[in-house]
Amino acid sequence: MVMWRAVFFVSGCTTSPCSITFLFFVILLMLCLRFTEREGRRFVFFLLCASTSMVIWTASLQPEGKGSRGPLTGGVPKFVAELRGDVIDSLDDPNLSERSGDLLAALLFGSRDRLERKLRDSYSHLGIAHFLALSGLHLGILMIPLVWGLSFFPFGRTARSICTLVLIICYSFLAGLPPSLLRATALAALFMIQRSMGRKTTLARSLLLAVFMILLIDERILHSGGFQLSCTAVLAIALIGLPVIRAIRTRIHGRLVARIATFFLGPAVITISVNILTLPLLLSFFGRAPLLAPVYNLLMFIPVTIMLYLGLIYAALPIGPVRALAAPPINLIADFLCDVPIRLSSNPQPAILAGSVCYPIYIAGTALFAAALRMGGKRRIICVCAASILLAASFLV
């Protein structure tokens, strides 16, 4: 069963979605071979497989290089590119300030060329440039109300997964097919495929499968700095962030209290775990890693989240009264997202510089810490202490 699923998926990833040969081939094999229990599941798996292969195949058309900037509009159909342009132009509304429209165009549709260079440099200097690049962070934020809204429809889990997948694929095209967002879309699609078929999976397994499938198409993308950073960030969430959050919740009595604690502590845990695991890459690519980056990420997370939700309403509902109500808070948050980073970056910022960390010892310490989170009792305590010693030693050697 697993073998045939892998065969179909790899076939879909390595075949152009414009070719109907692949579609007929998959349908024929699914009808002849009983690799699933019911006809409905066969058809659902085929739809998910075909749509996911289209996303990943499109991403492989123009892999993100080291100097790549902005969305890859070359792989977008002409009518989608025109629609994207119209939606971005509609943000030049009298109700919005100029910086509000430019910021919404960057946060929602990846149009960062409209932002002033000083602002982009400030975000990069503070270690929060990922807020301006469409990625899994933006997709995750936008999917929360989407999944919540679809939960009220009288559909099964499989149907809801298909609807969610179709919507995020449409959004990826409308956003200009940036590679970082496409990688997140492929990861979400793989996760939903396995869940819709009743198979238990984890974020780490889905990530490894997504990376494997993408590398089958074009191994050159492995040399992309953005690809390495995004994959390492997701791996940090899977191996460190989520286990720490689960450990916190198990030690808190009361479901409501645990949820409140997770809501407030979760972003901090995720931010710190990502910064810990991506530190060697940041030093290798940029020569410095802002020491206060976790603090600035927490400072910007809530305003960016609210800005995404209000901006989505503003762009999706171009109605006078709706825009008149949404514009004032958007302008207020845009001023905060523009003024605060520029002011902060104008002051000296503490940072870890390249050459101040011994990478092998540091990586060994983080790996041991991640392994300790899966243990229990005295073994966990011993491994955590050993990991702390290795991490400290990596800065002293």
CSV table of C-alpha atoms in Angstrom, one decimal:
chain,number,residue,atom,x,y,z
A,1,MET,CA,0.0,0.0,0.0
A,2,VAL,CA,2.7,2.5,1.0
A,3,MET,CA,4.8,1.5,-2.0
A,4,TRP,CA,2.0,2.3,-4.5
A,5,ARG,CA,1.3,5.6,-2.8
A,6,ALA,CA,4.9,6.6,-3.1
A,7,VAL,CA,5.0,5.5,-6.8
A,8,PHE,CA,1.9,7.6,-7.6
A,9,PHE,CA,3.2,10.6,-5.8
A,10,VAL,CA,6.6,10.5,-7.3
A,11,SER,CA,5.1,10.1,-10.7
A,12,GLY,CA,2.9,13.2,-10.1
A,13,CYS,CA,5.9,15.2,-8.9
A,14,THR,CA,8.1,14.3,-11.9
A,15,THR,CA,5.4,14.8,-14.5
A,16,SER,CA,4.2,18.1,-16.0
A,17,PRO,CA,0.7,19.0,-14.7
A,18,CYS,CA,-0.1,20.1,-18.3
A,19,SER,CA,0.1,16.5,-19.5
A,20,ILE,CA,-3.1,14.5,-19.3
A,21,THR,CA,-1.1,11.3,-19.8
A,22,PHE,CA,-0.2,11.2,-16.1
A,23,LEU,CA,-3.8,11.7,-15.1
A,24,PHE,CA,-5.1,8.8,-17.2
A,25,PHE,CA,-2.2,6.6,-16.0
A,26,VAL,CA,-3.0,7.3,-12.3
A,27,ILE,CA,-6.8,6.7,-12.8
A,28,LEU,CA,-6.2,3.5,-14.6
A,29,LEU,CA,-3.8,2.1,-12.0
A,30,MET,CA,-6.1,3.2,-9.1
A,31,LEU,CA,-9.1,1.4,-10.7
A,32,CYS,CA,-7.0,-1.8,-11.4
A,33,LEU,CA,-5.0,-2.0,-8.2
A,34,ARG,CA,-6.7,-2.2,-4.8
A,35,PHE,CA,-4.3,-0.2,-2.7
A,36,THR,CA,-7.1,1.5,-0.8
A,37,GLU,CA,-10.2,0.1,0.8
A,38,ARG,CA,-12.9,2.2,-0.9
A,39,GLU,CA,-13.5,3.9,-4.2
A,40,GLY,CA,-14.0,7.3,-2.6
A,41,ARG,CA,-10.7,7.2,-0.9
A,42,ARG,CA,-9.0,6.3,-4.2
A,43,PHE,CA,-10.5,9.3,-5.9
A,44,VAL,CA,-9.7,11.6,-3.0
A,45,PHE,CA,-6.1,10.5,-2.9
A,46,PHE,CA,-5.8,11.0,-6.7
A,47,LEU,CA,-7.1,14.6,-6.3
A,48,LEU,CA,-4.7,15.4,-3.5
A,49,CYS,CA,-1.8,13.7,-5.3
A,50,ALA,CA,-2.4,15.6,-8.6
A,51,SER,CA,-2.9,19.0,-7.0
A,52,THR,CA,0.2,18.6,-4.8
A,53,SER,CA,2.3,17.5,-7.7
A,54,MET,CA,1.2,20.6,-9.6
A,55,VAL,CA,2.3,22.8,-6.7
A,56,ILE,CA,5.7,21.2,-6.3
A,57,TRP,CA,6.3,20.9,-10.0
A,58,THR,CA,5.6,24.7,-10.4
A,59,ALA,CA,8.0,25.4,-7.5
A,60,SER,CA,10.7,23.5,-9.3
A,61,LEU,CA,10.4,25.6,-12.5
A,62,GLN,CA,12.4,28.5,-11.0
A,63,PRO,CA,14.2,27.4,-7.8
A,64,GLU,CA,15.1,30.1,-5.4
A,65,GLY,CA,18.7,31.1,-5.8
A,66,LYS,CA,21.1,32.7,-3.4
A,67,GLY,CA,20.4,36.2,-4.8
A,68,SER,CA,16.7,35.6,-5.5
A,69,ARG,CA,14.4,38.4,-4.4
A,70,GLY,CA,10.6,38.7,-4.6
A,71,PRO,CA,8.0,36.3,-6.0
A,72,LEU,CA,8.5,34.2,-9.0
A,73,THR,CA,5.8,35.6,-11.2
A,74,GLY,CA,7.2,33.9,-14.3
A,75,GLY,CA,5.4,30.6,-13.6
A,76,VAL,CA,2.0,32.3,-13.0
A,77,PRO,CA,-0.6,32.2,-15.7
A,78,LYS,CA,-1.2,35.5,-17.3
A,79,PHE,CA,-4.7,35.9,-16.1
A,80,VAL,CA,-3.6,35.1,-12.5
A,81,ALA,CA,-0.8,37.7,-12.8
A,82,GLU,CA,-3.2,40.3,-14.0
A,83,LEU,CA,-5.6,39.5,-11.1
A,84,ARG,CA,-2.7,39.7,-8.7
A,85,GLY,CA,-1.8,43.1,-10.1
A,86,ASP,CA,-5.4,44.3,-9.9
A,87,VAL,CA,-5.7,43.2,-6.2
A,88,ILE,CA,-2.4,44.9,-5.3
A,89,ASP,CA,-3.4,48.1,-7.1
A,90,SER,CA,-6.7,48.1,-5.2
A,91,LEU,CA,-4.7,48.6,-2.0
A,92,ASP,CA,-3.8,52.1,-3.3
A,93,ASP,CA,-7.0,53.3,-1.6
A,94,PRO,CA,-7.6,56.8,-0.3
A,95,ASN,CA,-8.5,55.3,3.1
A,96,LEU,CA,-5.0,53.8,3.4
A,97,SER,CA,-1.8,55.6,3.9
A,98,GLU,CA,0.9,54.9,1.3
A,99,ARG,CA,3.0,52.9,3.8
A,100,SER,CA,-0.1,50.8,4.7
A,101,GLY,CA,-0.7,49.8,1.1
A,102,ASP,CA,2.9,49.0,0.6
A,103,LEU,CA,3.1,46.9,3.7
A,104,LEU,CA,-0.1,45.0,2.9
A,105,ALA,CA,1.2,44.3,-0.6
A,106,ALA,CA,4.3,42.8,1.0
A,107,LEU,CA,2.7,40.8,3.8
A,108,LEU,CA,-0.2,39.4,1.8
A,109,PHE,CA,1.2,39.1,-1.8
A,110,GLY,CA,5.0,39.2,-1.5
A,111,SER,CA,5.4,42.5,-3.3
A,112,ARG,CA,8.4,43.8,-1.3
A,113,ASP,CA,9.7,46.0,-4.1
A,114,ARG,CA,7.2,48.7,-3.0
A,115,LEU,CA,8.8,49.0,0.5
A,116,GLU,CA,11.6,51.5,1.0
A,117,ARG,CA,15.1,50.1,1.3
A,118,LYS,CA,15.6,51.5,4.7
A,119,LEU,CA,12.7,49.6,6.1
A,120,ARG,CA,13.8,46.3,4.6
A,121,ASP,CA,17.3,46.8,5.9
A,122,SER,CA,15.9,47.5,9.4
A,123,TYR,CA,14.0,44.3,9.4
A,124,SER,CA,17.1,42.4,8.2
A,125,HIS,CA,19.3,44.0,10.8
A,126,LEU,CA,16.9,43.1,13.7
A,127,GLY,CA,16.6,39.5,12.5
A,128,ILE,CA,12.9,39.8,11.6
A,129,ALA,CA,13.1,39.9,7.8
A,130,HIS,CA,11.1,36.7,7.5
A,131,PHE,CA,8.0,38.7,8.3
A,132,LEU,CA,8.3,40.4,5.0
A,133,ALA,CA,8.9,37.1,3.0
A,134,LEU,CA,5.8,34.9,2.4
A,135,SER,CA,6.4,31.6,4.1
A,136,GLY,CA,4.9,29.0,6.4
A,137,LEU,CA,4.4,31.7,9.1
A,138,HIS,CA,2.0,33.6,6.9
A,139,LEU,CA,0.3,30.5,5.6
A,140,GLY,CA,-0.2,29.2,9.1
A,141,ILE,CA,-1.7,32.4,10.4
A,142,LEU,CA,-4.1,32.6,7.4
A,143,MET,CA,-5.1,29.0,7.7
A,144,ILE,CA,-6.3,29.3,11.3
A,145,PRO,CA,-9.5,31.1,10.5
A,146,LEU,CA,-9.8,29.1,7.2
A,147,VAL,CA,-9.8,25.7,9.0
A,148,TRP,CA,-12.0,27.1,11.8
A,149,GLY,CA,-14.6,28.3,9.2
A,150,LEU,CA,-14.6,25.1,7.3
A,151,SER,CA,-15.2,23.1,10.5
A,152,PHE,CA,-18.8,24.5,10.5
A,153,PHE,CA,-19.6,23.0,7.1
A,154,PRO,CA,-21.3,19.6,7.1
A,155,PHE,CA,-18.4,17.9,5.4
A,156,GLY,CA,-16.1,15.1,6.4
A,157,ARG,CA,-12.4,15.5,7.2
A,158,THR,CA,-11.4,14.5,3.7
A,159,ALA,CA,-13.7,17.0,2.1
A,160,ARG,CA,-12.4,19.8,4.4
A,161,SER,CA,-8.8,18.9,3.6
A,162,ILE,CA,-9.5,19.1,-0.1
A,163,CYS,CA,-11.2,22.6,0.3
A,164,THR,CA,-8.3,23.8,2.4
A,165,LEU,CA,-5.8,22.5,-0.1
A,166,VAL,CA,-7.5,24.1,-3.0
A,167,LEU,CA,-7.7,27.5,-1.2
A,168,ILE,CA,-4.1,27.6,-0.2
A,169,ILE,CA,-3.0,26.6,-3.7
A,170,CYS,CA,-5.1,29.4,-5.1
A,171,TYR,CA,-3.5,31.8,-2.6
A,172,SER,CA,0.0,30.6,-3.6
A,173,PHE,CA,-0.7,31.4,-7.2
A,174,LEU,CA,-2.3,34.8,-6.3
A,175,ALA,CA,0.8,35.6,-4.1
A,176,GLY,CA,3.1,35.0,-7.2
A,177,LEU,CA,4.4,31.6,-6.3
A,178,PRO,CA,7.3,32.5,-4.0
A,179,PRO,CA,9.4,29.4,-3.3
A,180,SER,CA,9.2,29.8,0.4
A,181,LEU,CA,5.4,29.8,0.3
A,182,LEU,CA,5.3,26.9,-2.1
A,183,ARG,CA,7.5,24.8,0.2
A,184,ALA,CA,5.0,25.5,3.0
A,185,THR,CA,2.1,24.6,0.7
A,186,ALA,CA,3.7,21.3,-0.2
A,187,LEU,CA,4.4,20.5,3.4
A,188,ALA,CA,0.8,21.3,4.4
A,189,ALA,CA,-0.5,19.3,1.5
A,190,LEU,CA,1.6,16.2,2.4
A,191,PHE,CA,0.4,16.5,6.0
A,192,MET,CA,-3.3,16.6,4.9
A,193,ILE,CA,-2.8,13.8,2.4
A,194,GLN,CA,-1.6,11.4,5.2
A,195,ARG,CA,-4.3,12.6,7.7
A,196,SER,CA,-7.1,12.2,5.1
A,197,MET,CA,-6.1,8.6,4.5
A,198,GLY,CA,-6.2,7.9,8.2
A,199,ARG,CA,-2.5,7.6,8.7
A,200,LYS,CA,-0.8,9.1,11.7
A,201,THR,CA,2.0,11.5,10.9
A,202,THR,CA,4.1,14.1,12.5
A,203,LEU,CA,5.4,17.5,11.4
A,204,ALA,CA,9.0,16.1,11.1
A,205,ARG,CA,7.9,13.2,9.0
A,206,SER,CA,5.9,15.4,6.6
A,207,LEU,CA,8.8,17.8,6.4
A,208,LEU,CA,11.3,15.0,5.5
A,209,LEU,CA,8.9,13.6,2.9
A,210,ALA,CA,8.3,17.1,1.4
A,211,VAL,CA,12.1,17.8,1.2
A,212,PHE,CA,12.7,14.4,-0.4
A,213,MET,CA,10.0,14.9,-3.1
A,214,ILE,CA,11.3,18.4,-3.9
A,215,LEU,CA,14.9,17.2,-4.2
A,216,LEU,CA,13.8,14.4,-6.5
A,217,ILE,CA,12.7,17.2,-8.9
A,218,ASP,CA,15.6,19.5,-8.6
A,219,GLU,CA,18.5,18.8,-6.2
A,220,ARG,CA,19.9,22.3,-6.9
A,221,ILE,CA,17.4,23.8,-4.6
A,222,LEU,CA,19.3,22.3,-1.7
A,223,HIS,CA,21.9,25.0,-2.2
A,224,SER,CA,19.4,27.7,-1.7
A,225,GLY,CA,19.9,29.7,1.6
A,226,GLY,CA,16.2,30.3,1.9
A,227,PHE,CA,15.4,26.6,1.5
A,228,GLN,CA,17.9,25.6,4.2
A,229,LEU,CA,16.6,28.3,6.6
A,230,SER,CA,13.0,27.5,6.1
A,231,CYS,CA,13.5,23.7,6.5
A,232,THR,CA,15.7,24.2,9.6
A,233,ALA,CA,13.1,26.5,11.1
A,234,VAL,CA,10.3,23.9,10.6
A,235,LEU,CA,12.6,21.2,11.9
A,236,ALA,CA,13.2,23.3,15.1
A,237,ILE,CA,9.5,23.6,15.7
A,238,ALA,CA,9.0,19.9,15.2
A,239,LEU,CA,12.0,18.7,17.3
A,240,ILE,CA,12.2,21.4,20.0
A,241,GLY,CA,9.3,23.8,20.0
A,242,LEU,CA,6.3,21.4,20.0
A,243,PRO,CA,7.9,18.9,22.5
A,244,VAL,CA,8.6,21.8,25.0
A,245,ILE,CA,5.1,23.1,24.6
A,246,ARG,CA,3.7,19.6,25.3
A,247,ALA,CA,5.9,19.3,28.3
A,248,ILE,CA,4.6,22.6,29.6
A,249,ARG,CA,1.0,21.6,29.1
A,250,THR,CA,1.4,18.3,30.9
A,251,ARG,CA,2.6,20.1,34.0
A,252,ILE,CA,-0.3,22.5,34.1
A,253,HIS,CA,-3.5,21.4,35.8
A,254,GLY,CA,-6.8,22.4,34.1
A,255,ARG,CA,-7.5,22.4,30.4
A,256,LEU,CA,-8.5,26.1,30.3
A,257,VAL,CA,-5.3,27.2,32.2
A,258,ALA,CA,-3.2,25.0,29.9
A,259,ARG,CA,-4.7,26.6,26.8
A,260,ILE,CA,-4.1,30.1,28.1
A,261,ALA,CA,-0.5,29.2,29.0
A,262,THR,CA,0.1,27.7,25.6
A,263,PHE,CA,-1.4,30.8,23.9
A,264,PHE,CA,1.0,33.1,25.7
A,265,LEU,CA,4.1,30.9,26.0
A,266,GLY,CA,3.8,29.1,22.7
A,267,PRO,CA,5.1,31.9,20.4
A,268,ALA,CA,8.0,32.5,22.8
A,269,VAL,CA,9.0,28.8,22.8
A,270,ILE,CA,8.7,28.5,19.0
A,271,THR,CA,10.7,31.7,18.4
A,272,ILE,CA,13.5,30.7,20.7
A,273,SER,CA,13.7,27.1,19.3
A,274,VAL,CA,13.9,28.4,15.7
A,275,ASN,CA,16.6,30.9,16.6
A,276,ILE,CA,18.6,28.2,18.4
A,277,LEU,CA,18.6,25.7,15.6
A,278,THR,CA,19.1,28.3,12.7
A,279,LEU,CA,22.0,30.1,14.4
A,280,PRO,CA,24.8,28.3,12.5
A,281,LEU,CA,23.0,29.0,9.2
A,282,LEU,CA,22.5,32.7,10.1
A,283,LEU,CA,26.1,33.1,10.9
A,284,SER,CA,27.2,31.4,7.7
A,285,PHE,CA,24.9,33.4,5.4
A,286,PHE,CA,24.9,36.8,7.1
A,287,GLY,CA,27.9,36.9,9.4
A,288,ARG,CA,25.9,37.9,12.4
A,289,ALA,CA,22.8,36.8,14.4
A,290,PRO,CA,21.0,39.5,16.4
A,291,LEU,CA,21.0,38.5,20.0
A,292,LEU,CA,17.6,40.2,20.7
A,293,ALA,CA,16.0,38.6,17.6
A,294,PRO,CA,13.6,36.4,19.7
A,295,VAL,CA,12.4,39.5,21.6
A,296,TYR,CA,11.8,41.5,18.4
A,297,ASN,CA,10.0,38.5,16.9
A,298,LEU,CA,7.6,38.4,19.8
A,299,LEU,CA,7.2,42.1,19.6
A,300,MET,CA,6.2,42.0,16.0
A,301,PHE,CA,4.2,38.8,15.9
A,302,ILE,CA,0.9,40.0,17.2
A,303,PRO,CA,0.8,43.3,15.1
A,304,VAL,CA,1.8,41.3,12.0
A,305,THR,CA,-1.0,38.7,12.7
A,306,ILE,CA,-3.6,41.4,13.1
A,307,MET,CA,-2.3,43.2,10.0
A,308,LEU,CA,-2.7,40.0,8.0
A,309,TYR,CA,-6.2,39.4,9.1
A,310,LEU,CA,-7.3,43.0,8.6
A,311,GLY,CA,-5.5,43.1,5.3
A,312,LEU,CA,-7.2,39.9,4.1
A,313,ILE,CA,-10.6,41.4,4.9
A,314,TYR,CA,-9.6,44.7,3.2
A,315,ALA,CA,-8.4,42.9,0.0
A,316,ALA,CA,-11.2,40.3,-0.2
A,317,LEU,CA,-14.1,42.7,0.6
A,318,PRO,CA,-13.5,45.9,-1.5
A,319,ILE,CA,-16.7,47.4,-0.1
A,320,GLY,CA,-16.8,51.0,1.0
A,321,PRO,CA,-18.1,50.6,4.6
A,322,VAL,CA,-15.9,47.6,5.2
A,323,ARG,CA,-12.8,49.4,4.1
A,324,ALA,CA,-13.7,52.5,6.0
A,325,LEU,CA,-13.9,50.5,9.2
A,326,ALA,CA,-10.7,48.5,8.6
A,327,ALA,CA,-8.5,51.3,7.3
A,328,PRO,CA,-7.9,53.2,10.6
A,329,PRO,CA,-6.5,50.2,12.6
A,330,ILE,CA,-4.5,49.1,9.5
A,331,ASN,CA,-2.9,52.6,9.3
A,332,LEU,CA,-2.2,52.6,13.0
A,333,ILE,CA,-0.5,49.1,12.9
A,334,ALA,CA,1.4,50.0,9.7
A,335,ASP,CA,2.9,53.0,11.5
A,336,PHE,CA,4.0,50.7,14.3
A,337,LEU,CA,5.5,48.1,11.9
A,338,CYS,CA,7.4,50.8,10.0
A,339,ASP,CA,8.5,53.2,12.7
A,340,VAL,CA,9.5,50.8,15.5
A,341,PRO,CA,12.0,48.7,13.5
A,342,ILE,CA,13.6,51.8,12.0
A,343,ARG,CA,14.1,53.3,15.4
A,344,LEU,CA,15.4,50.1,16.9
A,345,SER,CA,17.9,49.5,14.1
A,346,SER,CA,19.2,53.0,14.5
A,347,ASN,CA,20.7,52.0,17.9
A,348,PRO,CA,23.6,49.6,18.4
A,349,GLN,CA,22.3,46.0,18.5
A,350,PRO,CA,24.1,43.2,20.3
A,351,ALA,CA,24.8,40.2,18.0
A,352,ILE,CA,26.6,37.0,17.8
A,353,LEU,CA,29.3,37.2,15.1
A,354,ALA,CA,30.6,34.5,12.7
A,355,GLY,CA,33.6,32.8,14.1
A,356,SER,CA,32.5,33.1,17.7
A,357,VAL,CA,30.8,29.7,17.7
A,358,CYS,CA,32.2,26.2,17.1
A,359,TYR,CA,29.6,24.7,14.8
A,360,PRO,CA,30.2,21.0,15.4
A,361,ILE,CA,30.0,21.3,19.2
A,362,TYR,CA,26.9,23.6,18.9
A,363,ILE,CA,25.1,21.2,16.6
A,364,ALA,CA,25.9,18.3,18.9
A,365,GLY,CA,24.5,20.2,21.8
A,366,THR,CA,21.2,21.1,20.0
A,367,ALA,CA,20.8,17.5,18.8
A,368,LEU,CA,21.4,16.1,22.3
A,369,PHE,CA,18.8,18.6,23.7
A,370,ALA,CA,16.3,17.6,21.0
A,371,ALA,CA,16.9,13.9,21.9
A,372,ALA,CA,16.5,14.7,25.6
A,373,LEU,CA,13.0,16.0,25.0
A,374,ARG,CA,11.9,12.5,24.0
A,375,MET,CA,13.2,10.9,27.1
A,376,GLY,CA,11.9,10.8,30.7
A,377,GLY,CA,13.1,10.7,34.2
A,378,LYS,CA,16.8,11.0,35.1
A,379,ARG,CA,17.9,10.4,31.5
A,380,ARG,CA,16.2,13.6,30.4
A,381,ILE,CA,17.9,15.6,33.2
A,382,ILE,CA,21.3,14.1,32.4
A,383,CYS,CA,21.0,14.8,28.7
A,384,VAL,CA,19.7,18.3,29.2
A,385,CYS,CA,22.7,19.1,31.5
A,386,ALA,CA,25.1,17.6,28.9
A,387,ALA,CA,23.5,19.5,26.1
A,388,SER,CA,23.8,22.8,28.1
A,389,ILE,CA,27.5,22.1,28.7
A,390,LEU,CA,28.1,21.5,25.0
A,391,LEU,CA,26.2,24.6,24.0
A,392,ALA,CA,28.2,26.7,26.5
A,393,ALA,CA,31.4,25.1,25.4
A,394,SER,CA,30.7,25.9,21.7
A,395,PHE,CA,31.1,29.6,22.5
A,396,LEU,CA,34.3,29.1,24.5
A,397,VAL,CA,36.3,26.9,22.3
